Each structure stands twice: as C-alpha cells, then as structure tokens.
PDB file of C-alpha atoms in Angstrom:
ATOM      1  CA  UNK A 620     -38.983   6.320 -12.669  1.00  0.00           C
ATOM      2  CA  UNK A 621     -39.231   9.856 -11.613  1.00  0.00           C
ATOM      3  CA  UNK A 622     -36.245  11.782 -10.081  1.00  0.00           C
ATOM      4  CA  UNK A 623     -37.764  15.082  -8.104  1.00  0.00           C
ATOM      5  CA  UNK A 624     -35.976  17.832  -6.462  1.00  0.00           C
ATOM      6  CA  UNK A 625     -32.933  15.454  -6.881  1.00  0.00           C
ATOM      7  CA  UNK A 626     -28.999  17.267  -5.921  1.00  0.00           C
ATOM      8  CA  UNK A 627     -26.667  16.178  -7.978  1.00  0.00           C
ATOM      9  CA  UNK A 628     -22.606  17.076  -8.909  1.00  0.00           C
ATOM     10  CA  UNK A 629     -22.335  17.554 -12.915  1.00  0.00           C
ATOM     11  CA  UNK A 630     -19.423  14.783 -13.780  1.00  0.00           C
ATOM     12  CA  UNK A 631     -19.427  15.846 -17.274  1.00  0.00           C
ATOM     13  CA  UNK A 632     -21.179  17.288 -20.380  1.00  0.00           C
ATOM     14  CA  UNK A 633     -21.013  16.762 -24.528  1.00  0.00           C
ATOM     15  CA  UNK A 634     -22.749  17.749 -27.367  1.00  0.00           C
ATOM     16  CA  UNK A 635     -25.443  15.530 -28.912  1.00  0.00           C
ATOM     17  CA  UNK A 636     -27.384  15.751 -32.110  1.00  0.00           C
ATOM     18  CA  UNK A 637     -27.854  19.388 -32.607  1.00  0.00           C
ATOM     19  CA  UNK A 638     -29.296  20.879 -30.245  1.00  0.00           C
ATOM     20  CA  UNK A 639     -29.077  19.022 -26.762  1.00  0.00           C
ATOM     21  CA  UNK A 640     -26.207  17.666 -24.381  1.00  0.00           C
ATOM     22  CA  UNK A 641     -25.513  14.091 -22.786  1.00  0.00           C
ATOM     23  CA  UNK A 642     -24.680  14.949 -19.513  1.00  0.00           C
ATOM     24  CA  UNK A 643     -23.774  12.763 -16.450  1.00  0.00           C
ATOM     25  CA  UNK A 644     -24.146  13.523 -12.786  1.00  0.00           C
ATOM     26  CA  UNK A 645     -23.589  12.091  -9.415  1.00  0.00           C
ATOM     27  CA  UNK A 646     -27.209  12.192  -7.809  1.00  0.00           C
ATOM     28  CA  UNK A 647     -27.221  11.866  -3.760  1.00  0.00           C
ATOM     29  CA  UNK A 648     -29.794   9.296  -4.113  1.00  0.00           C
ATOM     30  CA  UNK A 649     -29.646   7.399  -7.065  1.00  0.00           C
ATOM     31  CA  UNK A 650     -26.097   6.971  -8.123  1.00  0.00           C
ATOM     32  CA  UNK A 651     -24.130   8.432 -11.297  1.00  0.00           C
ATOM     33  CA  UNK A 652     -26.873   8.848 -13.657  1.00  0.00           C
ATOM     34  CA  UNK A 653     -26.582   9.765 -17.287  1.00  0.00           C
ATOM     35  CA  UNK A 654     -29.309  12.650 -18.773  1.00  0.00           C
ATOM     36  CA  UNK A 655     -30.421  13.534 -21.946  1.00  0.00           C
ATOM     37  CA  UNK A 656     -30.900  17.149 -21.602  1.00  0.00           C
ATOM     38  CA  UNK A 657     -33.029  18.182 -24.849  1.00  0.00           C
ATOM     39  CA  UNK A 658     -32.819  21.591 -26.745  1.00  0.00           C
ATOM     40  CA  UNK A 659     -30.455  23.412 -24.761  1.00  0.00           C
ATOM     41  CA  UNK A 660     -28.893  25.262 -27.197  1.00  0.00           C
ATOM     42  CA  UNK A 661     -30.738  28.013 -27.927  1.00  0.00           C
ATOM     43  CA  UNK A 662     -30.265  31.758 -26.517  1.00  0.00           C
ATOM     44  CA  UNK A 663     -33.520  30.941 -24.325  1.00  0.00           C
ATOM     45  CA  UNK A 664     -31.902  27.962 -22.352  1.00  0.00           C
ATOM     46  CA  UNK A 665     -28.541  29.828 -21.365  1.00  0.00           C
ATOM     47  CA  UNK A 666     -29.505  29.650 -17.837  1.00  0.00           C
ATOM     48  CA  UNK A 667     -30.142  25.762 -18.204  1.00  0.00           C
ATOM     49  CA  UNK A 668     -26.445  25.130 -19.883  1.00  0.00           C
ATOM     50  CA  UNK A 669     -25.144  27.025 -17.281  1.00  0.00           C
ATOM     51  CA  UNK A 670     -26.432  24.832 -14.624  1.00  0.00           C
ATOM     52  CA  UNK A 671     -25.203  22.247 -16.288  1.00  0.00           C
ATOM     53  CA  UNK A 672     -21.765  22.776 -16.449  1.00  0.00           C
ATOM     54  CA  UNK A 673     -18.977  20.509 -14.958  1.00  0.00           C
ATOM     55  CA  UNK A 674     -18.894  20.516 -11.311  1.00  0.00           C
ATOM     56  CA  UNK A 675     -21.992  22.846 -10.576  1.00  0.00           C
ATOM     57  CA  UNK A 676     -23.767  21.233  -7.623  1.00  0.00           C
ATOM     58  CA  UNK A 677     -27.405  21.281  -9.391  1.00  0.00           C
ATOM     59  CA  UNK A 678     -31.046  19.919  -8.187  1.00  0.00           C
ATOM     60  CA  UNK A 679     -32.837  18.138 -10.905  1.00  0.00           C
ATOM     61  CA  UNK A 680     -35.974  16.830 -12.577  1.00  0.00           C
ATOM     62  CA  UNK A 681     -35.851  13.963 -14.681  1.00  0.00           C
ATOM     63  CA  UNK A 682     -37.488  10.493 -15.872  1.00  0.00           C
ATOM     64  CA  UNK A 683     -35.787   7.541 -16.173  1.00  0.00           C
ATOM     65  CA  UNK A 684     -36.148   5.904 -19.501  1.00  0.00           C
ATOM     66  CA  UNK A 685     -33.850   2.759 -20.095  1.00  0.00           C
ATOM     67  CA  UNK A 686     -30.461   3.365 -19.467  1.00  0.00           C
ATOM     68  CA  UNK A 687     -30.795   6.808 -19.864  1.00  0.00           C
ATOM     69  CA  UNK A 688     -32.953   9.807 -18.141  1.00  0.00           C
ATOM     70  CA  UNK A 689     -34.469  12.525 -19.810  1.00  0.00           C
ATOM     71  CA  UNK A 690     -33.587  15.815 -18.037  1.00  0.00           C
ATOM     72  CA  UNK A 691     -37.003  18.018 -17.261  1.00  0.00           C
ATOM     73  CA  UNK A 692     -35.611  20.923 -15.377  1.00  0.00           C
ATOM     74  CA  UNK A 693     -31.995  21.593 -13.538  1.00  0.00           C
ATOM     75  CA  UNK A 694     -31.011  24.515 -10.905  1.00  0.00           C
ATOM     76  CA  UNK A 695     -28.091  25.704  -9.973  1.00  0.00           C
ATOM     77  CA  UNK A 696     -27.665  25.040  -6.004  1.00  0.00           C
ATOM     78  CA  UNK A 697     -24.498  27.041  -6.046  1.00  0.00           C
ATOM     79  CA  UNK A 698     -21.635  27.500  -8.494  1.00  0.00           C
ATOM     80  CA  UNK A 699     -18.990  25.453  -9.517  1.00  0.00           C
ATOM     81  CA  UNK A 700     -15.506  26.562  -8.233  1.00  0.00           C
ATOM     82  CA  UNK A 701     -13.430  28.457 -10.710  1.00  0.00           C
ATOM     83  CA  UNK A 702     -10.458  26.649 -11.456  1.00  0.00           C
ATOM     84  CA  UNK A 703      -7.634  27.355 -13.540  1.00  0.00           C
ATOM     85  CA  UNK A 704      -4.396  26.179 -14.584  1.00  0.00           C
ATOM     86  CA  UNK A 705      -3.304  22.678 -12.657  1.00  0.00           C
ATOM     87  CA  UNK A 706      -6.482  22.827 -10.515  1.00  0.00           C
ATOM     88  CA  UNK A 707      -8.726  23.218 -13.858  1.00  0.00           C
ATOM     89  CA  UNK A 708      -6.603  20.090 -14.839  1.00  0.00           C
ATOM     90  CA  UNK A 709      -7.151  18.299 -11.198  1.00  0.00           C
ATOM     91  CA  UNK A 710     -11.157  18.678 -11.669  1.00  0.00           C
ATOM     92  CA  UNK A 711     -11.446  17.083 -15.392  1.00  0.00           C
ATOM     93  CA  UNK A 712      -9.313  14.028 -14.084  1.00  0.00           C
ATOM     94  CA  UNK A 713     -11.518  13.871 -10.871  1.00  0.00           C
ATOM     95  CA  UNK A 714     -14.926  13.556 -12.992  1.00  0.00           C
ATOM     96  CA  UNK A 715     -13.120  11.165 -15.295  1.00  0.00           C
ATOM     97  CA  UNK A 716     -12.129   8.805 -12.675  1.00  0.00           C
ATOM     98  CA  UNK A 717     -15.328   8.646 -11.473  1.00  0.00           C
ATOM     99  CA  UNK A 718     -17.291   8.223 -14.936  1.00  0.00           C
ATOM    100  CA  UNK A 719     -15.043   4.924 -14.973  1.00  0.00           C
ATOM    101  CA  UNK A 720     -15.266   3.505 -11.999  1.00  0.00           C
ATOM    102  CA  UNK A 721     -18.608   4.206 -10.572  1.00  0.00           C
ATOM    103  CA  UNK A 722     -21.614   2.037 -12.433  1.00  0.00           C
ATOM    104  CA  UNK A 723     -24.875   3.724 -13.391  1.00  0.00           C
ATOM    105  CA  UNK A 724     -27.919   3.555 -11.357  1.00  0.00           C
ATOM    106  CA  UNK A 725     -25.788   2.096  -7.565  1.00  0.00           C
ATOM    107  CA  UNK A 726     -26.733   4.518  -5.011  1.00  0.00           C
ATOM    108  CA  UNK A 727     -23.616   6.039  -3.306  1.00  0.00           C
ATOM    109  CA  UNK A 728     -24.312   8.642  -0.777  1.00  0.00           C
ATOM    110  CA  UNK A 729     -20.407   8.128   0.678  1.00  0.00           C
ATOM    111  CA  UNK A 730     -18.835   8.718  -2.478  1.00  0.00           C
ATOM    112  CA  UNK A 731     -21.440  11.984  -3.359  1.00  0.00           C
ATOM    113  CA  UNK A 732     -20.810  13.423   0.332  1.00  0.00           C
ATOM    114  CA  UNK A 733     -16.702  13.032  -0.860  1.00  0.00           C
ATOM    115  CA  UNK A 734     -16.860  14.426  -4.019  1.00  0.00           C
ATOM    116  CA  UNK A 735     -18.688  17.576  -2.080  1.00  0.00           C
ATOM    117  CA  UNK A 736     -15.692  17.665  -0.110  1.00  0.00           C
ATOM    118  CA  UNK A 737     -13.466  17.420  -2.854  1.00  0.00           C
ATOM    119  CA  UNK A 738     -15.363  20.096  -4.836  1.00  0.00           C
ATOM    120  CA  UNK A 739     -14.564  22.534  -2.068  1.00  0.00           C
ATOM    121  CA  UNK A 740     -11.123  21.606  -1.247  1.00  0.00           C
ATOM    122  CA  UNK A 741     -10.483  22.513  -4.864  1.00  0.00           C
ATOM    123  CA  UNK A 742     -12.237  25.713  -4.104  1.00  0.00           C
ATOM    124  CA  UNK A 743     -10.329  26.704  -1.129  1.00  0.00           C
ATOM    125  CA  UNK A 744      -7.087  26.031  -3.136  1.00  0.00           C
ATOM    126  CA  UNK A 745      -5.572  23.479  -1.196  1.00  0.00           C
ATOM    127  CA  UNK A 746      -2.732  22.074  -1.912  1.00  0.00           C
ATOM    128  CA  UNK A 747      -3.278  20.183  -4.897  1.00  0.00           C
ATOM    129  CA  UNK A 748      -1.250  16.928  -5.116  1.00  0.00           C
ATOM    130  CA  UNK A 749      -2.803  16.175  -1.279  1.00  0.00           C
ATOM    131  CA  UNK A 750      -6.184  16.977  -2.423  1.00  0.00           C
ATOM    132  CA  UNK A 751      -6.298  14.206  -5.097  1.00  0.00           C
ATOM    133  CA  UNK A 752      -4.008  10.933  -3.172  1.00  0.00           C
ATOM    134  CA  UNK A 753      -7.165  12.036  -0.217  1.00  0.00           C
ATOM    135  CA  UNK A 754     -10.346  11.493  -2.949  1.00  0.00           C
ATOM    136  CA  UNK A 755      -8.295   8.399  -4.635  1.00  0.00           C
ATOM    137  CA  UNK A 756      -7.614   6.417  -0.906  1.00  0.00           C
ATOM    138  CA  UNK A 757     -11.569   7.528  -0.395  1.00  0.00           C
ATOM    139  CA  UNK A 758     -12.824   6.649  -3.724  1.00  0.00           C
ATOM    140  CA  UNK A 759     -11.389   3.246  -3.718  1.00  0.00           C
ATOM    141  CA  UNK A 760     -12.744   3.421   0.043  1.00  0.00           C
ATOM    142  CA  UNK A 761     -16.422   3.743  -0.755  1.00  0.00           C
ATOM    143  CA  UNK A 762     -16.284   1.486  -3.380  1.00  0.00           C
ATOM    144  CA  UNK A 763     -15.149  -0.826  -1.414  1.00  0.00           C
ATOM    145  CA  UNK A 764     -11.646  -1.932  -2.994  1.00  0.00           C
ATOM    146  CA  UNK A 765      -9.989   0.155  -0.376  1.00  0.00           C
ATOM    147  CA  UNK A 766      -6.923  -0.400   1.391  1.00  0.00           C
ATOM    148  CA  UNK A 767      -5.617  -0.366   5.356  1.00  0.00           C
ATOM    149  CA  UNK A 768      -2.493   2.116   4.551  1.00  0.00           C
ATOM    150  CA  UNK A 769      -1.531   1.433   7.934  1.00  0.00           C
ATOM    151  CA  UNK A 770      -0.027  -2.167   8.061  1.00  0.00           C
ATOM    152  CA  UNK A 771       1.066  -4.276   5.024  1.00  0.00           C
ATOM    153  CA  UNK A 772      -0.367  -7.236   4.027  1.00  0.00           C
ATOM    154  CA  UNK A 773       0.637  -9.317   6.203  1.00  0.00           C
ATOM    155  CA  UNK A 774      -1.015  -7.302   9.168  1.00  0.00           C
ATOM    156  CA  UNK A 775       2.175  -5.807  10.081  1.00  0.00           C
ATOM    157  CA  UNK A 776       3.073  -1.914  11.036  1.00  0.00           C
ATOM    158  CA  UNK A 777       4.515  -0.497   7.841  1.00  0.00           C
ATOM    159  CA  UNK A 778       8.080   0.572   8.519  1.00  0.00           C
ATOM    160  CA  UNK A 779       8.813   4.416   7.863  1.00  0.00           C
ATOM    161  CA  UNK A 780      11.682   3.621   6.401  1.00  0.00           C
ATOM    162  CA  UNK A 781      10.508   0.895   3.988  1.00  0.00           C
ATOM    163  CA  UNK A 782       9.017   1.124   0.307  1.00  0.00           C
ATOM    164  CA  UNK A 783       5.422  -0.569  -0.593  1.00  0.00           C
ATOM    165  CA  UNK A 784       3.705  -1.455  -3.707  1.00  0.00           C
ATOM    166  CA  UNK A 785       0.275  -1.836  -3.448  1.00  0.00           C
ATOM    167  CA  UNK A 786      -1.277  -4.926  -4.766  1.00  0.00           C
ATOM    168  CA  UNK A 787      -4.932  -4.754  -5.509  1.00  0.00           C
ATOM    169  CA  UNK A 788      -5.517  -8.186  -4.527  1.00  0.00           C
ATOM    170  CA  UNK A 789      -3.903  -7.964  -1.177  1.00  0.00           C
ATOM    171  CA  UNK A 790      -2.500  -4.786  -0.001  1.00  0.00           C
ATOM    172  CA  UNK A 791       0.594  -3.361   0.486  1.00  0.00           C
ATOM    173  CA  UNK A 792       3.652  -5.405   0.008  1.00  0.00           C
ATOM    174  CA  UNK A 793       6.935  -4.164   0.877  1.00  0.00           C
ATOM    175  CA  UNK A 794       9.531  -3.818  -1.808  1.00  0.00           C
ATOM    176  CA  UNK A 795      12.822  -5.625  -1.241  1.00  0.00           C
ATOM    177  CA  UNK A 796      14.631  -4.399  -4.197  1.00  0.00           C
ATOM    178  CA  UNK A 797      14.457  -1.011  -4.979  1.00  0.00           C
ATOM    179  CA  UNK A 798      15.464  -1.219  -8.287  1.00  0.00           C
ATOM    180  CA  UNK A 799      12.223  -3.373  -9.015  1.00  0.00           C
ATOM    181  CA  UNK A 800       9.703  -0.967  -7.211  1.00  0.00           C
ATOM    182  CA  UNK A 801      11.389   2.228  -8.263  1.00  0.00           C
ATOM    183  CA  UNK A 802       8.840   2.734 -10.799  1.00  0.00           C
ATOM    184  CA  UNK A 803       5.567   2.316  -8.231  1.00  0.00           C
ATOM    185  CA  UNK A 804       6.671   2.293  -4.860  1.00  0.00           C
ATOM    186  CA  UNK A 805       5.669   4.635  -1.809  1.00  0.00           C
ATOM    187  CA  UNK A 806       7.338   5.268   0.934  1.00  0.00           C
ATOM    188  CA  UNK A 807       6.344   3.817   4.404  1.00  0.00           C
ATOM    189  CA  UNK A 808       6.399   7.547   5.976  1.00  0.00           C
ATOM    190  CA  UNK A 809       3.934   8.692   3.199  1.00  0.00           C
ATOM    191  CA  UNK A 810       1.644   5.809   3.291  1.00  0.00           C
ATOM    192  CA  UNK A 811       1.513   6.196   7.134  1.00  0.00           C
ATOM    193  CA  UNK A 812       0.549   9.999   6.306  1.00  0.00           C
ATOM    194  CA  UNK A 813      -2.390   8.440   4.076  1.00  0.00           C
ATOM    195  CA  UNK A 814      -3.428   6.656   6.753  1.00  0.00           C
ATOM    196  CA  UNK A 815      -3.716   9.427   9.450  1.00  0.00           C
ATOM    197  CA  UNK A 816      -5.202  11.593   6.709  1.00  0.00           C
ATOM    198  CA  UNK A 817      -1.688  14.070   7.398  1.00  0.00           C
ATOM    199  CA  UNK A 818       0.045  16.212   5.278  1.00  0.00           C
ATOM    200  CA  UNK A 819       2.880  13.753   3.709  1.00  0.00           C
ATOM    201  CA  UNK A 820       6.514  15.136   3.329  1.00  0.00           C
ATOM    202  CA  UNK A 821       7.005  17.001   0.149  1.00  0.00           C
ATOM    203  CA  UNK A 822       9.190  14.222  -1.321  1.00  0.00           C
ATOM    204  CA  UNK A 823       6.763  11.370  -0.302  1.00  0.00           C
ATOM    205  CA  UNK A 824       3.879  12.949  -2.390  1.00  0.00           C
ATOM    206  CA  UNK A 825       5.011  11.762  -6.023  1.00  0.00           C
ATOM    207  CA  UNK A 826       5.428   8.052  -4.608  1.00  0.00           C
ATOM    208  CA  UNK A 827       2.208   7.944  -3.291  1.00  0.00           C
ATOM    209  CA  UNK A 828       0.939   9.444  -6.481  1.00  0.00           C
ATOM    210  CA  UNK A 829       3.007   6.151  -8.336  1.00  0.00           C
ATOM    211  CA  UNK A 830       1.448   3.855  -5.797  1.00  0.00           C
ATOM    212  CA  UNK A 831      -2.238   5.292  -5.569  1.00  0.00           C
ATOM    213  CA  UNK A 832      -2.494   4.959  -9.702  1.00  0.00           C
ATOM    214  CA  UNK A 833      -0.942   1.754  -9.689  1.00  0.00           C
ATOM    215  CA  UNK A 834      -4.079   0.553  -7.655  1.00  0.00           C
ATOM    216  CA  UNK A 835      -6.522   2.693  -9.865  1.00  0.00           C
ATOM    217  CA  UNK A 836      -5.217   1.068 -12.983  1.00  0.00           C
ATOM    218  CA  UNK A 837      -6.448  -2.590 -12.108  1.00  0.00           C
ATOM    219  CA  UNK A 838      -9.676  -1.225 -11.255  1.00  0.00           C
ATOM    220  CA  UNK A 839      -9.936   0.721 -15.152  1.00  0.00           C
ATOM    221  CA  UNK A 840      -9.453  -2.937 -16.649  1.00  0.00           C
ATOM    222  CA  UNK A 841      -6.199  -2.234 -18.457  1.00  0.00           C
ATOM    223  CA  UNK A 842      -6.907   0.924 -20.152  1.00  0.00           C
ATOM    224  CA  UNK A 843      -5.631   4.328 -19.028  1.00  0.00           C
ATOM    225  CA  UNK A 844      -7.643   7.657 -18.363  1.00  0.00           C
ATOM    226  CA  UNK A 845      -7.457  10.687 -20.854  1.00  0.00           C
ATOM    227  CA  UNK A 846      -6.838  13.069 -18.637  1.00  0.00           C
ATOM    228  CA  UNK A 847      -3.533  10.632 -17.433  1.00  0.00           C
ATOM    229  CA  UNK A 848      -2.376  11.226 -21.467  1.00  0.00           C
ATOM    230  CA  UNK A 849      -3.363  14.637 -22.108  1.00  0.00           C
ATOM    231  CA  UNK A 850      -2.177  16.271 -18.987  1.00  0.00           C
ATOM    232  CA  UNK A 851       1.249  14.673 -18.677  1.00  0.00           C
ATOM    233  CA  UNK A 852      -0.315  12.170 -16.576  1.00  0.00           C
ATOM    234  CA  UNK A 853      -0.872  14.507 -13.608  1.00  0.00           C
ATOM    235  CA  UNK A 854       2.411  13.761 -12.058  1.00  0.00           C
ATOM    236  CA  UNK A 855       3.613  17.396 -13.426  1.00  0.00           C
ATOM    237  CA  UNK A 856       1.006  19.412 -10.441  1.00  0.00           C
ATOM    238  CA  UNK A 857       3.163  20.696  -7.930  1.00  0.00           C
ATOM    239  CA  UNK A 858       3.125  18.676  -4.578  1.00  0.00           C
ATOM    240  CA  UNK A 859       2.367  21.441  -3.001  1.00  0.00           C
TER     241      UNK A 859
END
C-alpha cells in the first residue's frame, strides 16, 4: 500500500540502527502509522529530521510494508509549537497517551481533527491543566469508551455538591464516603464543567485530573505511562 500526499501529526521519533529513525504519526486517513524513515542522519537530510520532529504537522510519502511503512519523502505543513517548561512536559504525555491507546492501521479522522486542536491550544498557551482533562474526555470520546459527564450512572443529574468516581464499566458513581474516594474522586461542579466544555473552578481541576486518569488507567491494561513517572505524574502543572 501506497500513502501519497498523506498529513499527518508526528507522535514520536527514536533512533534506529545507525543512521535512520522509527517514527510514528497520526495520518488523517489511515490511522497512527509507524515509519521507517531510512538514512536521515546525515548533514544532507537536516531538512527531513526536521520535519520529522514531535508534533510538526507533516505531509508524507510512504509504502506500507507489514506492520511497518517505509517513509519516501516528508514536508513540513507548518511548525510544531514551541513549548517549554510544563507545556513541553504536557505535549510528550499527549503523544504518549496516544501511542498506547490508539491501534495501528484504524482510521480516525475524529481523534486527528482533536489532536489539531490540541496542538494549537498548546500553541496559544492556554491554560494548561484545562487543555489536557478537554483531549482526555475527547480521546476516550472518539475511541469510543467515553463517558456522559453529565448524569451518573444511573441516568441521574450529577449533584454539584456530590463527589464521583468514574467506573470504566459504567460511568460515574457517586462516592458516599469520602474517605474511600478521596484518592480519585471529582467533584460534581467540575464534572458538570466537563460536560459543558467550561472552564472548571480552580480547585475542581486536580479532581478531575484524579478522576480522568483513573479512567485512562483501565484502558493502558494495568501499566502506567512514562511521562506519569518522569514528570511527577503531571499533577504538579499549574491548574491554571
């Protein structure tokens, strides 16, 4: 199979052998695909490793060879947004989450228009914390393990007041004793923020943070993220 003139979001990039790069994208056609991008080492391919850096929105040439694709040709299609500090931290965990969740080769236009957005709510600085519970309630949206954060799981209103767990299985459930949910609970104000895609309260934002990854963790099979260990587990970004 042939990819042509393909657009695609670089997830992430690594050396292999000596002189070329594994590299997976998000394609708007085809899915997450991973490349084998030969030779692009040398002083004459600069150009080429630049396009290929994480988060550069590129259009690509490649041909599908077993699980992998061998990378022809790549262009930049504009630049990757220059991050630093907690943001720079923000994009590695966002291209991690998806590496692990989203399967090879399954078309997913909704999730490749989101990460778009994503990309350039990072690159308008946004506030931060808000920027990642949005792509986590969407990415678990398009890939269809999503959640209505408007009503529990019994179908009824969520009350402001009230603390929920969510339950990957069902929903939310509302905690009775707080002791017992202290460690993943949300607040019924937040998740009603979720819902209405609205700014949450300051003090909401770390519960939904607790609740969001809670959900995220059943999906990863048990095992955690990197970026969860080596940045402090994200919970550190200012919710603001």
């Amino acid at each position: 199979m042939r990819y042509h003139a393909e657009p695609a979001y670089v997830l992430h990039a690594r050396r292999w052998r000596e002189t070329s790069l594994m590299v997976e994208v998000l394609s708007a056609h085809h899915g997450r695909l991973g490349l084998v991008a030969r030779g692009v080492t040398g002083p004459r391919r600069q150009a080429l490793r630049a396009a290929l850096q994480p988060m550069q929105h590129i259009r690509l040439e490649a041909t599908q060879r077993g699980e992998l694709a061998w990378l022809n040709a790549a262009e930049q299609i504009d630049s990757a947004p220059l991050l630093v500090g907690e943001a720079s931290m923000a994009g590695f965990y966002l291209g991690e989450l998806v590496l692990r969740l989203v399967p090879r080769q399954d078309p997913q236009p909704q999730l490749y228009a989101l990460y778009g957005t994503v990309r350039e709510r990072l690159r308008r600085a946004e506030p931060l914390a808000w920027t990642l519970r949005r792509f986590e309630r969407d990415l678990l949206e398009a890939l269809g393990v999503g959640f209505d954060f408007s009503v529990d799981a019994e179908g009824e209103p969520l009350d402001p007041a009230g603390r929920y767990r969510i339950e990957p299985e069902h929903g939310l459930r509302r905690v009775r004793d707080q002791r017992a949910g202290e460690r993943s609970d949300a607040s019924g104000r937040g998740l009603m923020a979720l819902a209405a895609d609205t700014l949450p309260e300051r003090e909401d934002l770390p519960g939904l943070r607790r609740a969001l990854r809670e959900a995220i963790s059943h999906h990863l099979g048990g095992r955690g993220l990197k970026s969860w260990e080596l940045m402090g587990a994200l919970g550190r970004i200012s919710p603001q």
